[in-house]
C-alpha angles and dihedrals in degrees: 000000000000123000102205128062101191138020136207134201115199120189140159106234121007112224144116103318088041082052095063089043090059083053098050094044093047078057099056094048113015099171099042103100100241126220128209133197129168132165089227129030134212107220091206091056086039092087085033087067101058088046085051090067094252114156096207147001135204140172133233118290090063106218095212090201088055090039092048093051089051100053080050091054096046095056086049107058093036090048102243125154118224121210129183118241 
């Protein structure tokens, strides 16, 4: 079973390279909902992205109440239950 229920993916700047990175993380762990955040953003990727199987995307600066909303709705819609440590 898998121990993680969501993963992130934090950059810089999103472009081609990071790209690749998404991929290979969808990959790794292709029914886990991913989350990605940059500072800048390569209109171009941006589309890419979605293709690419991420859930969400936001832009620095991270807004936690939007982001919060969103990891509940990730576990939501991928039926995972959340349970406080």
């Amino acid at each position: 079973s898998d121990r993680y229920a969501v993963t992130a993916f934090d950059c810089e700047r999103l472009g081609s390279d990071n790209l690749r990175w998404i991929k290979v993380i969808r990959k790794m762990r292709p029914k886990l909902p991913l989350i990605v955040m940059s500072k800048e953003l390569d209109n171009r990727i941006g589309g890419e992205i979605h293709e690419a199987g991420a859930f969400f995307y936001q832009q620095h600066p991270i807004d936690q109440r939007v982001l919060g909303e969103v990891l509940l709705g990730a576990l939501n819609k991928f039926h995972i239950q959340f349970s406080s440590v």
